[in-house]
Short mmCIF file of C-alpha atoms in Angstrom, two decimals:
data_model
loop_
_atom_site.label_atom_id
_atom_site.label_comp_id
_atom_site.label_asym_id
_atom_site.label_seq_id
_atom_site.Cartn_x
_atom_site.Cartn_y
_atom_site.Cartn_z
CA UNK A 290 93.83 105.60 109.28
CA UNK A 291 95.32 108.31 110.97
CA UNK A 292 94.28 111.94 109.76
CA UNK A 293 91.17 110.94 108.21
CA UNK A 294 87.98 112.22 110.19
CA UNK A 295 85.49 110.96 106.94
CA UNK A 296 83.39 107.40 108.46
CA UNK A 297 84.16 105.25 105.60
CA UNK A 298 81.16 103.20 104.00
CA UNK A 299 81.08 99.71 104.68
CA UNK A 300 81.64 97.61 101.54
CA UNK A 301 82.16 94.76 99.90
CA UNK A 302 84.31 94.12 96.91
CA UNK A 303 83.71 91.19 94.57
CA UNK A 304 85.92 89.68 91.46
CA UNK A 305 83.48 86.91 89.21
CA UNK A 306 84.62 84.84 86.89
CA UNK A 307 84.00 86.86 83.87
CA UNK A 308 86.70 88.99 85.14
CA UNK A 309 83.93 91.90 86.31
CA UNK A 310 84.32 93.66 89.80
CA UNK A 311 81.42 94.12 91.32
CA UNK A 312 81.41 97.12 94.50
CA UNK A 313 78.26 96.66 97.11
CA UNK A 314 76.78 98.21 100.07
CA UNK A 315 77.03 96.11 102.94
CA UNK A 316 74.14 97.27 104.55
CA UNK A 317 72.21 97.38 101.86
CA UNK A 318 73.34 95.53 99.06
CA UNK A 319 73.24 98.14 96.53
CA UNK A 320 75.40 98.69 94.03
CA UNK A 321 78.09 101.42 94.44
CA UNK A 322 79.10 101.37 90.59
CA UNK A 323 77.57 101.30 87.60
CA UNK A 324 76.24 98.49 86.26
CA UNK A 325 74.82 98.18 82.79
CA UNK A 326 73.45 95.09 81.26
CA UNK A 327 73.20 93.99 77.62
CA UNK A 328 71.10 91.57 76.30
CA UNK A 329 73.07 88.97 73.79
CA UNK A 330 71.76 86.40 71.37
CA UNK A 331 72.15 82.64 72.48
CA UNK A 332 74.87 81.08 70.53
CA UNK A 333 74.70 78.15 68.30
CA UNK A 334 76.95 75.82 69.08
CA UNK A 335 75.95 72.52 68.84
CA UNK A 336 76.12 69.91 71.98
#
């Protein structure tokens, strides 16, 4: 881009299933956002 003189990162950009985006280095495959997990309780559905 014109007018810019900042090197950009190198990234990569992914959308799952679950509808979360997940942001990565691609150099190092770290994550560039947050990312929190929670631990849920199975459910108990039958089958």
């Amino acid at each position: 881009m014109r007018g810019f003189d900042v090197p950009m990162q190198p990234e990569l950009i992914l959308g799952t299933k679950a509808g979360q985006i997940v942001v990565l280095d691609r150099a190092t495959g770290q994550s560039l956002t947050k990312v929190t997990e929670i631990d849920v309780k199975p459910a108990n559905i039958p089958g």
